[in-house]
Short mmCIF file of C-alpha atoms and ligand atoms in Angstrom, two decimals:
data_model
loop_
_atom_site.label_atom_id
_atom_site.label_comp_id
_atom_site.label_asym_id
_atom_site.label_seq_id
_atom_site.Cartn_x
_atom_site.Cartn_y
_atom_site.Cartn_z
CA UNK Z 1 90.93 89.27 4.47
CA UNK Z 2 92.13 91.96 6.34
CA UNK Z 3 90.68 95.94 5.67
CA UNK Z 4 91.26 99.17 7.00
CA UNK Z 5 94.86 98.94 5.16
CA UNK Z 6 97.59 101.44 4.72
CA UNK Z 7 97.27 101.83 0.90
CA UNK Z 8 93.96 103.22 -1.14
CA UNK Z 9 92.74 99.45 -2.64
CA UNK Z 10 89.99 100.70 -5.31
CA UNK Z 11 92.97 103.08 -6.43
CA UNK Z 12 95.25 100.51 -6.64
CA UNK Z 13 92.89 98.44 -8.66
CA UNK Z 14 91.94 100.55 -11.05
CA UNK Z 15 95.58 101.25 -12.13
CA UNK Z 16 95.52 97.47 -12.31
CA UNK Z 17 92.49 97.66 -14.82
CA UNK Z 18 93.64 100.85 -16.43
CA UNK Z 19 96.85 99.45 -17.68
CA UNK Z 20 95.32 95.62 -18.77
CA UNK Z 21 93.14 97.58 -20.37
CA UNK Z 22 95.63 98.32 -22.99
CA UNK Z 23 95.54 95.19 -25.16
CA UNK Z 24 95.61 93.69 -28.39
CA UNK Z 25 91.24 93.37 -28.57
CA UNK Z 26 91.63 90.16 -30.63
CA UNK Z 27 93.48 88.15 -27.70
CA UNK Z 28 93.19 89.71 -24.16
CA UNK Z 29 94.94 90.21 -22.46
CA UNK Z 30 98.22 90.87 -24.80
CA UNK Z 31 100.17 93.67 -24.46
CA UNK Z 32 103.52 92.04 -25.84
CA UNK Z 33 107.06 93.97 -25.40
CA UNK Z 34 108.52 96.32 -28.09
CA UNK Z 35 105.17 96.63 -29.72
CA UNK Z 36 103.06 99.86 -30.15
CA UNK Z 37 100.79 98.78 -27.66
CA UNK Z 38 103.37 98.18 -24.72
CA UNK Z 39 104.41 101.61 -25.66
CA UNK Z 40 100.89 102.96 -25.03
CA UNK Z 41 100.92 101.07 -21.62
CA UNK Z 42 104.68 102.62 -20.77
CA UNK Z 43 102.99 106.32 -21.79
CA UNK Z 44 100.17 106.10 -19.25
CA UNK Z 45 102.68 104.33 -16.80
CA UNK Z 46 104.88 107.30 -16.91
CA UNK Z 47 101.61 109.82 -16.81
CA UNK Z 48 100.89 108.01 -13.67
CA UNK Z 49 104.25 108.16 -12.15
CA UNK Z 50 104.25 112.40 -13.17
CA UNK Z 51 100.95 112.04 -11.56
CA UNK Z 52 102.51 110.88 -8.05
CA UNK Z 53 105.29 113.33 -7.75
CA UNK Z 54 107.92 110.87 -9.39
CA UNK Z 55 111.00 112.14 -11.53
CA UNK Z 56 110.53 109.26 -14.66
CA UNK Z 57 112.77 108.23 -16.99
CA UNK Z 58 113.68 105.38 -19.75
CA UNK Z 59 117.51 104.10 -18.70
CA UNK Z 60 119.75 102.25 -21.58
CA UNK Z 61 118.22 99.29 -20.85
CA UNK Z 62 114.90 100.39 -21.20
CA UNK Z 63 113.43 100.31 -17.74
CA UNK Z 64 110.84 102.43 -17.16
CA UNK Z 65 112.07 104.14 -14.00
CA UNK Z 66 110.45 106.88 -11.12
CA UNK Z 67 112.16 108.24 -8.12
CA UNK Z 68 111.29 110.30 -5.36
CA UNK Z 69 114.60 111.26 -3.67
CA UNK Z 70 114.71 110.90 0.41
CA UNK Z 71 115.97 113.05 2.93
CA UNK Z 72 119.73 111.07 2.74
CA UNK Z 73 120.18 110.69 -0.95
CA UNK Z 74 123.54 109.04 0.08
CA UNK Z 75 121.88 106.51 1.67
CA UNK Z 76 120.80 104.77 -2.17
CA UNK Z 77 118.01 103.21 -2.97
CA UNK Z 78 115.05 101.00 -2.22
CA UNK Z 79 112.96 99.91 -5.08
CA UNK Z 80 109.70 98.20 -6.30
CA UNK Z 81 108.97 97.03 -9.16
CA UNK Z 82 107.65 94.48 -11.54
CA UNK Z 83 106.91 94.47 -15.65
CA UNK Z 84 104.01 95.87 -17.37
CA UNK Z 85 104.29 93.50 -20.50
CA UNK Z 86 102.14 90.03 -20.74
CA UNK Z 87 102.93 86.94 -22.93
CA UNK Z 88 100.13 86.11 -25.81
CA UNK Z 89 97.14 86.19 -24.77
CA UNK Z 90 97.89 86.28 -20.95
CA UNK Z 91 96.43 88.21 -17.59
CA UNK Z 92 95.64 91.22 -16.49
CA UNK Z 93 97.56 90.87 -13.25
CA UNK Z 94 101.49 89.15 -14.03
CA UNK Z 95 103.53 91.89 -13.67
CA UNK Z 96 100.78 95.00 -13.59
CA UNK Z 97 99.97 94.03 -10.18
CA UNK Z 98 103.88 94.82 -8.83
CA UNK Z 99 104.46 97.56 -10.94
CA UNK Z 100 100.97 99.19 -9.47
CA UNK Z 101 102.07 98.64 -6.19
CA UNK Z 102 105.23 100.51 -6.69
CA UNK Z 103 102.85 103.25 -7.51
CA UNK Z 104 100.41 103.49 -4.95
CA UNK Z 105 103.47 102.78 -1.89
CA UNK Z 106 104.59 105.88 -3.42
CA UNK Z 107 101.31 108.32 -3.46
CA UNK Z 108 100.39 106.50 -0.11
CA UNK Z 109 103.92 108.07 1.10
CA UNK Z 110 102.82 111.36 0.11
CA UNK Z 111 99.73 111.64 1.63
CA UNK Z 112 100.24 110.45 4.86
CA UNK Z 113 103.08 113.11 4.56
CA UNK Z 114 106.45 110.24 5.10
CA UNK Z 115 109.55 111.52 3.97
CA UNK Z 116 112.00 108.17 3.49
CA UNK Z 117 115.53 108.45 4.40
CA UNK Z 118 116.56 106.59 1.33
CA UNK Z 119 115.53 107.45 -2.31
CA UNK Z 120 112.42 104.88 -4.13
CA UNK Z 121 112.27 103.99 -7.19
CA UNK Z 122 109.39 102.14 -9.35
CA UNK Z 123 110.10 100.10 -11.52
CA UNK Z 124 108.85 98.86 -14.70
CA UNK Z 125 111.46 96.50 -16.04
CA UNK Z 126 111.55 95.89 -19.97
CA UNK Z 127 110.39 92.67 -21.30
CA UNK Z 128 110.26 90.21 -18.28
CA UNK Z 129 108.39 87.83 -19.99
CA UNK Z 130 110.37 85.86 -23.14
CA UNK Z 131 110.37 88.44 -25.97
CA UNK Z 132 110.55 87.75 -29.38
CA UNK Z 133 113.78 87.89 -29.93
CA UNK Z 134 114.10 84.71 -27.92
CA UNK Z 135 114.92 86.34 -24.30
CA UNK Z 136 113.10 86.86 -21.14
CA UNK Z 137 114.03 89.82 -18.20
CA UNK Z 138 115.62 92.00 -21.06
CA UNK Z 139 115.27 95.16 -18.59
CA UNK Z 140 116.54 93.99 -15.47
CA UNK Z 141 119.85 92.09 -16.88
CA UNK Z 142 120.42 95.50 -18.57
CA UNK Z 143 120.06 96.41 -14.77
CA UNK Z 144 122.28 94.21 -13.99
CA UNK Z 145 125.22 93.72 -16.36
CA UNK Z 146 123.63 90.49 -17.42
CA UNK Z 147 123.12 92.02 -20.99
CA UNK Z 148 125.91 90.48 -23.66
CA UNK Z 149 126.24 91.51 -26.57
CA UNK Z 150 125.46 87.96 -27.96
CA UNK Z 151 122.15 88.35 -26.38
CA UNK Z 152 121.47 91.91 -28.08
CA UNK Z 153 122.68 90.34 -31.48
CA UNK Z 154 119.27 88.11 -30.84
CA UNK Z 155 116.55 88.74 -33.86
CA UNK Z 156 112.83 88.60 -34.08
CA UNK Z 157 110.75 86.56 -36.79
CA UNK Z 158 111.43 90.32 -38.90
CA UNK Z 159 115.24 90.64 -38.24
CA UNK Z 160 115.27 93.17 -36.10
CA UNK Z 161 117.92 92.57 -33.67
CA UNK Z 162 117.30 93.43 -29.75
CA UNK Z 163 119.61 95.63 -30.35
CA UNK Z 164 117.70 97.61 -32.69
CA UNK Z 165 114.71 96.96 -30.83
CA UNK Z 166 116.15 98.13 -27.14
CA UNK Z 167 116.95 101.40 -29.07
CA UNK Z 168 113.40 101.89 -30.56
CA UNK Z 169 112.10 101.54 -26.75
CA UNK Z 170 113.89 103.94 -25.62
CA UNK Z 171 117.09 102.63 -24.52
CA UNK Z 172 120.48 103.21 -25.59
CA UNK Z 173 122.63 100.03 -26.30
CA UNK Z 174 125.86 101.87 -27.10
CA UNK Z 175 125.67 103.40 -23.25
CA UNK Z 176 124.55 99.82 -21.50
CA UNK Z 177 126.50 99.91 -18.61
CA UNK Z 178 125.23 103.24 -17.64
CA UNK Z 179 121.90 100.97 -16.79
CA UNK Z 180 123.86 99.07 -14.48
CA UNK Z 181 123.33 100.03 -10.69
CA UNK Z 182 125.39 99.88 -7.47
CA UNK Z 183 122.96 102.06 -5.49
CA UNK Z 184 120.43 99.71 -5.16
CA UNK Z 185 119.67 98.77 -1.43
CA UNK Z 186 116.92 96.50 -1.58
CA UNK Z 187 114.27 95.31 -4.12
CA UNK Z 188 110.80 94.31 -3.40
CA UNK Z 189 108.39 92.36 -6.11
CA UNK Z 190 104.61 91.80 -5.43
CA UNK Z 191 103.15 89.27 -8.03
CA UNK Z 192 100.38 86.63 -8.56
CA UNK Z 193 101.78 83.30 -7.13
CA UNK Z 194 100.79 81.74 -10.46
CA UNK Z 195 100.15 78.74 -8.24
CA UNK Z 196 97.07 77.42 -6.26
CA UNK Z 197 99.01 77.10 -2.72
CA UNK Z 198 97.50 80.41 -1.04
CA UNK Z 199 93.98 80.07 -2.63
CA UNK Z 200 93.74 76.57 -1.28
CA UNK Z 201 94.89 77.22 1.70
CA UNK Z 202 92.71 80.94 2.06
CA UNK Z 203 95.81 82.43 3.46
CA UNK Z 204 96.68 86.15 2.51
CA UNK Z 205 100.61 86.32 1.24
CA UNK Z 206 103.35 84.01 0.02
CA UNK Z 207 106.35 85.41 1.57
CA UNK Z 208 109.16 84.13 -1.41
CA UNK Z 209 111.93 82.01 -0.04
CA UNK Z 210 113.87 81.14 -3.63
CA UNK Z 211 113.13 81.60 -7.50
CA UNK Z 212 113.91 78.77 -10.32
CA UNK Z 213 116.36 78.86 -12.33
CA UNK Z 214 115.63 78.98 -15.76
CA UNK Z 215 117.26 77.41 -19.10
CA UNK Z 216 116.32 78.00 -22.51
CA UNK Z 217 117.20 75.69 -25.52
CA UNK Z 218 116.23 76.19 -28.98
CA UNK Z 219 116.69 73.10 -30.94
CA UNK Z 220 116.39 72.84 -34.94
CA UNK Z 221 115.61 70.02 -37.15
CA UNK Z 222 116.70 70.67 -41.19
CA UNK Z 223 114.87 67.47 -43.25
CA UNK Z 224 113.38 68.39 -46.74
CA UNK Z 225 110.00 69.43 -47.51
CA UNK Z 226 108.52 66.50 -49.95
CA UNK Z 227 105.12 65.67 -51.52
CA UNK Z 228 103.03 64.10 -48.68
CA UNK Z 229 101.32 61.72 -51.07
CA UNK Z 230 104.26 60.75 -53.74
CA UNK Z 231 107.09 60.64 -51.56
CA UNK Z 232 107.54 57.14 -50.58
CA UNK Z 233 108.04 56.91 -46.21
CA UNK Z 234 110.99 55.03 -46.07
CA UNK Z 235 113.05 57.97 -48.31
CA UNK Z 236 111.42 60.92 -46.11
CA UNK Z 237 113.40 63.35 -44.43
CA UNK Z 238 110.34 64.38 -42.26
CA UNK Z 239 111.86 66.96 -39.47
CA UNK Z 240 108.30 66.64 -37.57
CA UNK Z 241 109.11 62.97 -36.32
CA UNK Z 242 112.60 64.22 -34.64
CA UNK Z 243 110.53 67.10 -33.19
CA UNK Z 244 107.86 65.27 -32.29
CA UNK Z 245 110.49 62.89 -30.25
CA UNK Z 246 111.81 64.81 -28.89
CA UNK Z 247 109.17 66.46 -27.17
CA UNK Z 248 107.66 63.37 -26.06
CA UNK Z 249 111.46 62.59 -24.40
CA UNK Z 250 111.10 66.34 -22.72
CA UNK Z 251 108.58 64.67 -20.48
CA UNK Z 252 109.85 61.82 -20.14
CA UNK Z 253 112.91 63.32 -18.72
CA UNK Z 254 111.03 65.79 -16.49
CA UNK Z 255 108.81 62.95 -14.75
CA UNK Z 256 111.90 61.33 -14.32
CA UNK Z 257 114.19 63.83 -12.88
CA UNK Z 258 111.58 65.37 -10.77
CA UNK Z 259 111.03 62.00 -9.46
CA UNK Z 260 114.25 61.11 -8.20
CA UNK Z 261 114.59 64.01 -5.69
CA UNK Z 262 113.03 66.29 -3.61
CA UNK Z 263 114.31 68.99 -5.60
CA UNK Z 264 111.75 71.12 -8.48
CA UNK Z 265 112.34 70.15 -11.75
CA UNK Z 266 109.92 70.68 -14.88
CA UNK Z 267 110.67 71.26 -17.83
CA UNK Z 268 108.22 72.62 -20.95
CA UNK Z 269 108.15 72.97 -24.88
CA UNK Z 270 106.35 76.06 -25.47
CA UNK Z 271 107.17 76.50 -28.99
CA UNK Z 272 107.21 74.37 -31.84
CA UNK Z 273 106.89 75.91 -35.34
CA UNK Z 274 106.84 73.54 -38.33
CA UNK Z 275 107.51 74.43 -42.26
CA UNK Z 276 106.48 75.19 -44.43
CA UNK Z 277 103.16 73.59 -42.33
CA UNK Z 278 100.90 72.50 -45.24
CA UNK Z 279 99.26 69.50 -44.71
CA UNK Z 280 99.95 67.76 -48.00
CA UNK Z 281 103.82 68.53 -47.45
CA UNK Z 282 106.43 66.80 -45.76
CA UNK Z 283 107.69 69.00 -42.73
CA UNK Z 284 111.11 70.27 -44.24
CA UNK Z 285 112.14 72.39 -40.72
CA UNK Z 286 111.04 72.72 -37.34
CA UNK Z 287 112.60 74.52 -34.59
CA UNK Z 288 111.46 73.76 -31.05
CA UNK Z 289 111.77 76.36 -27.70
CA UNK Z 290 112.65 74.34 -24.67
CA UNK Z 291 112.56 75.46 -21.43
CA UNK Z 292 113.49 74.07 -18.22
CA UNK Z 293 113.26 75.07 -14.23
CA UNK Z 294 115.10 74.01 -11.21
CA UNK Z 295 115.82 74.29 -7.84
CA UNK Z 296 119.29 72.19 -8.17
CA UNK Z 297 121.50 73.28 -11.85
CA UNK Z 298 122.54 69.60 -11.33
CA UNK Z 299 119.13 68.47 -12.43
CA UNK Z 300 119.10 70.78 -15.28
CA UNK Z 301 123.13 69.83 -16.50
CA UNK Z 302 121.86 66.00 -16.77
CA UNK Z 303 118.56 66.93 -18.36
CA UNK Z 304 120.36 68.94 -21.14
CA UNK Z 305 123.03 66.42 -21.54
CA UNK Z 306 120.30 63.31 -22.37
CA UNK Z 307 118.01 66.11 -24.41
CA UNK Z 308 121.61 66.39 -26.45
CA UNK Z 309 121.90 62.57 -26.84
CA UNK Z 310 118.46 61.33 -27.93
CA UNK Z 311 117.73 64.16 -29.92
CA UNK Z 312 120.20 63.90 -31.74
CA UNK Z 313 119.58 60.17 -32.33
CA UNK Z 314 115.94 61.00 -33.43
CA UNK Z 315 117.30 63.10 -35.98
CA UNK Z 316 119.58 60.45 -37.46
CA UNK Z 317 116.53 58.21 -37.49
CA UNK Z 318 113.98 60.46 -39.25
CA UNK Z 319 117.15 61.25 -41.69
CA UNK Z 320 117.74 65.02 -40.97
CA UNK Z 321 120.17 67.20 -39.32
CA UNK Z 322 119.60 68.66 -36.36
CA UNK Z 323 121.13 71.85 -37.37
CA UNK Z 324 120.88 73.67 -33.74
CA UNK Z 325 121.01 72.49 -29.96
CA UNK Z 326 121.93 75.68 -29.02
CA UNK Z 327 120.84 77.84 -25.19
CA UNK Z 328 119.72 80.89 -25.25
CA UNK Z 329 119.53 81.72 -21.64
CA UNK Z 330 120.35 79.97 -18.65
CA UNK Z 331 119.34 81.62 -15.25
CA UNK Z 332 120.51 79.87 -11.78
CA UNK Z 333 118.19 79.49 -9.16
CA UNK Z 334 118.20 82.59 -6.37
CA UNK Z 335 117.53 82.10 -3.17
CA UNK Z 336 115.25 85.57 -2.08
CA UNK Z 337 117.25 87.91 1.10
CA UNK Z 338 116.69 86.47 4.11
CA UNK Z 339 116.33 89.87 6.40
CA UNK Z 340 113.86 91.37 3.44
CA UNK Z 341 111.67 88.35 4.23
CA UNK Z 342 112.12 88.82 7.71
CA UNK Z 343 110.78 92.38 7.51
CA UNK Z 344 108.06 91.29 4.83
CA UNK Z 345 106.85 88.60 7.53
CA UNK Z 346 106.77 91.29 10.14
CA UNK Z 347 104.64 93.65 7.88
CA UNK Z 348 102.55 90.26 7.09
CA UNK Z 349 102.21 89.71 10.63
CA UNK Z 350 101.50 93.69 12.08
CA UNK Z 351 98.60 93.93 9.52
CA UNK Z 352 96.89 90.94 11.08
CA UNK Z 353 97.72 89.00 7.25
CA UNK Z 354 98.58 85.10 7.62
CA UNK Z 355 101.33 84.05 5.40
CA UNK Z 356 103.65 80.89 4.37
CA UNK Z 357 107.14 80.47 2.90
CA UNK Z 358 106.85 79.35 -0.59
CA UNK Z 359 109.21 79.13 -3.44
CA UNK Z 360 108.49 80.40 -6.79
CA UNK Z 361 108.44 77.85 -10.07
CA UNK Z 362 107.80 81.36 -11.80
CA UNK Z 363 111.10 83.33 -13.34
CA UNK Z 364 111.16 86.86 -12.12
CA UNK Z 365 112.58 89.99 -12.48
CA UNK Z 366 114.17 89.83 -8.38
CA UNK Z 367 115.84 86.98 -9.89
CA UNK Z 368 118.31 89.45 -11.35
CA UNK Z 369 117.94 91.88 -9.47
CA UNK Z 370 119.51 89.77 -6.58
CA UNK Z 371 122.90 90.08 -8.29
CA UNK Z 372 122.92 93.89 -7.46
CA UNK Z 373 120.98 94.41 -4.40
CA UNK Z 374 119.38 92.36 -1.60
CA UNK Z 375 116.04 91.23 -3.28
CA UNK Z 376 112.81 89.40 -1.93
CA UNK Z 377 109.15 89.12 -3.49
CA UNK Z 378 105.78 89.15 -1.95
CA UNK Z 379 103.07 86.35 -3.62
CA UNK Z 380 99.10 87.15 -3.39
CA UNK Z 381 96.36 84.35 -4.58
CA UNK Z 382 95.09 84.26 -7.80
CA UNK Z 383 91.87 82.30 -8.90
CA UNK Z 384 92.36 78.57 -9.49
CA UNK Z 385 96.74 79.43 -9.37
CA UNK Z 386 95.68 80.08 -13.01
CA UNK Z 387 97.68 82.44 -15.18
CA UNK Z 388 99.62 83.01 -18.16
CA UNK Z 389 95.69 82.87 -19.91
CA UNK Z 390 92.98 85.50 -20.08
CA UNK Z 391 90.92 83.53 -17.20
CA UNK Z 392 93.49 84.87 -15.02
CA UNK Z 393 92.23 86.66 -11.74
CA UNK Z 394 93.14 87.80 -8.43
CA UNK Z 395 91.44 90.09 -5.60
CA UNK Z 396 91.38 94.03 -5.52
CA UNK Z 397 91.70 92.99 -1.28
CA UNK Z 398 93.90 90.50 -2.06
CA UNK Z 399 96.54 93.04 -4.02
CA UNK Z 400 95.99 95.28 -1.64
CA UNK Z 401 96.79 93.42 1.36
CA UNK Z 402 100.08 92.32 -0.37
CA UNK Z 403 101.14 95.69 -1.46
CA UNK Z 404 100.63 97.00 2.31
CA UNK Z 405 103.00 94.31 3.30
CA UNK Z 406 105.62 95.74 1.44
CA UNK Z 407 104.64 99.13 2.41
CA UNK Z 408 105.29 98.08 5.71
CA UNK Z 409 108.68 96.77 4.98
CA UNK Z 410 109.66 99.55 2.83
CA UNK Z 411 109.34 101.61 5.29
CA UNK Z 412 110.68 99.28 8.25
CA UNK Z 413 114.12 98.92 5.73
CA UNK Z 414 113.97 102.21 5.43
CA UNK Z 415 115.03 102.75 9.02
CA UNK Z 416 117.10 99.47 9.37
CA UNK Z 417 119.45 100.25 6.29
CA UNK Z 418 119.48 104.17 7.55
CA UNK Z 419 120.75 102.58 10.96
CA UNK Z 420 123.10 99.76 9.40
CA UNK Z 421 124.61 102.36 7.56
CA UNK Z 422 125.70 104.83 10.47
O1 HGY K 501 107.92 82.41 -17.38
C1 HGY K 501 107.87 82.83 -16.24
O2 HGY K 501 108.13 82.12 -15.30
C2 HGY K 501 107.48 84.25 -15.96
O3 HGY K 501 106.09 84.31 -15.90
N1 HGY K 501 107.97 85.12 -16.96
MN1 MN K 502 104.66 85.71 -16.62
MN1 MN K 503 105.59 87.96 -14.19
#
């Protein structure tokens, strides 16, 4: 692991540690979007941002955002960023880890006295990971345009609608399109590969060549809630055996489609709720989160077209409706810029780092953010590829090594995009 970098690494870290700090105690590390507690984190985010010299503010999508304006404002803008909020009981490093390194590129800046020709930004995009109103990367579609106003109409187990919620955050979802940017010139993501590639191989950064597309189905089963010991089976309208199916056939259509080509495919039920869940009652509802990734949308069309046959026919076996097949997002896959890579793999390369192409199976924020502006994301290892769980770990040396690669190229763009645009 390389030292001597350009970036302070026990500063970084302890912004890292700082900020996962800020959890629910009961179930580290959570730190869940539009709670109280996220809006602790985004307070001592945007005392840390003051702290650097940024200009912060909350746009109508509810990104956190600081700037620190270059010499040729008219130039635009080259950005970092990542998300500062965690799924149930997740990491410490998801997200914190890219929105840190946004923050330490910028004091680093500073004090070695560099003045960038274009403006950077940090960002801290709201609600990257799926929020409970049913959608993931809230922030950086608002960034986007990628925000409809079916999507805002969303509600949360309480009934507020993200509509309400992106309001109580800070944003302003009368004035969304003010959120969206043209000025954008580049976007940069460090993150935790999430994967065991780098570890096993003890090399330093993943340089990102493409990021899954993601697709999001919720699926409902309506039987009626019986007496578990009266009712006899064959007059049951149990909604647990069409869920139950149909999760087994989510597999069985993921092994299969990821077998047939050399394309990714998996595909995941995260969520499966069951009522009214008593165990002397027949299950009367269940609703099931489904959510699939791909390289190749063709994968993911035939995948959602089978899910739509057989589960429909488990439901007419177990004798209940299936009262929603119904997506709720549905993300193509992005392949990452091809010049930002080339100047992360140069800034890989100066600082002595070894690195590898690798795709992401992750969603991410530069996932949107490559509809607006050239985008491209720097991996670092993490402990076993573990995350999305408290065990979750990666390396103060191994951050900092991958946020001094995109220090590098920050400031490499920052003199290729000056020249491209003379
Ligand atoms: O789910 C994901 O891929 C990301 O961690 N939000
Ligand atoms: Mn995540
Ligand atoms: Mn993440």
């Amino acid at each position: 692991m390389k030292t001597n970098l350009p970036l302070d690494a026990n500063r970084l870290w302890a912004d890292v540690m700082a900020l996962a700090d800020i959890t629910d105690p009961a179930r580290p590390y959570t730190r869940r979007s539009f709670t109280p507690l996220f809006l602790e984190g985004r307070a001592w985010l945007a005392r840390r941002f003051a702290e650097a010299g940024l200009t912060t503010r909350i746009d109508t999508a509810g990104n956190l955002i600081g700037r620190l304006e270059g010499t040729n404002p008219a130039l635009g803008v080259i950005a970092v960023g990542s998300h500062s909020d965690t799924v149930p009981s997740g990491g410490r490093f998801d997200g914190i880890a890219g929105v840190a390194t946004g923050l330490e590129i910028v004091r680093a800046l500073r004090q070695s006295g560099t003045r960038l020709n274009h403006t950077i930004e940090i960002i801290d995009f709201l609600a990257e990971e799926p929020s409970e109103y049913g959608l993931s990367c809230v922030g950086s579609r608002g960034m986007t345009g990628s925000l409809d106003s079916k999507m805002l109409d969303l509600t949360e187990p309480s009934g507020e609608t993200l509509r309400e919620g992106l309001r109580r955050v800070g944003g302003d979802p009368d004035r969304l399109a003010e959120a969206k940017r043209e000025d954008i010139r580049a976007f940069l993501e460090l993150h935790i590969e999430q994967g065991i590639v780098l570890e096993s191989r003890s090399l330093d950064v993943g340089i990102v060549t493409s990021i899954v597309g993601i697709r999001r189905i919720e699926v409902v089963f309506q039987g009626e809630a019986d007496h578990a010991g009266t009712t006899p089976i064959n007059l049951r309208h149990d909604a647990l055996v069409a869920a139950a199916n149909t999760v087994a056939v989510v597999r069985r259509l993921a092994e299969q489609l990821a077998g047939e080509t050399e394309d990714y495919f998996v595909a995941t039920v995260g969520i499966l709720t069951v009522e009214p869940s008593a165990s002397n009652i027949v299950p009367g509802r269940c609703r099931l989160l489904v959510d699939a990734r791909t390289t190749n949308p063709v994968l993911t069309k035939r995948f959602v077209e089978s899910l739509d046959l057989e589960s429909a026919a488990f439901a007419a076996a177990a004798q209940v409706s299936r009262t929603a097949f119904e997506t709720l997002s549905d993300g193509p896959p992005v392949a990452c810029d091809a010049d930002l890579r080339a100047a992360l793999r140069q800034g890989a390369q100066d600082l002595g780092l070894s690195e590898i192409d690798l795709p992401s199976g992750a969603g991410h924020d530069a996932a949107f953010m490559s509809r607006i502006s050239r985008s491209a994301m720097v991996f670092v290892p993490c402990r076993k590829g573990k995350s999305h769980a408290p065990e979750e770990w990666a390396d103060r040396d191994a951050i900092a090594a991958g946020a001094a690669v995109i220090f590098q190229a920050v400031r490499a763009l920052d003199q290729s995009l000056s020249q491209d645009a003379s």
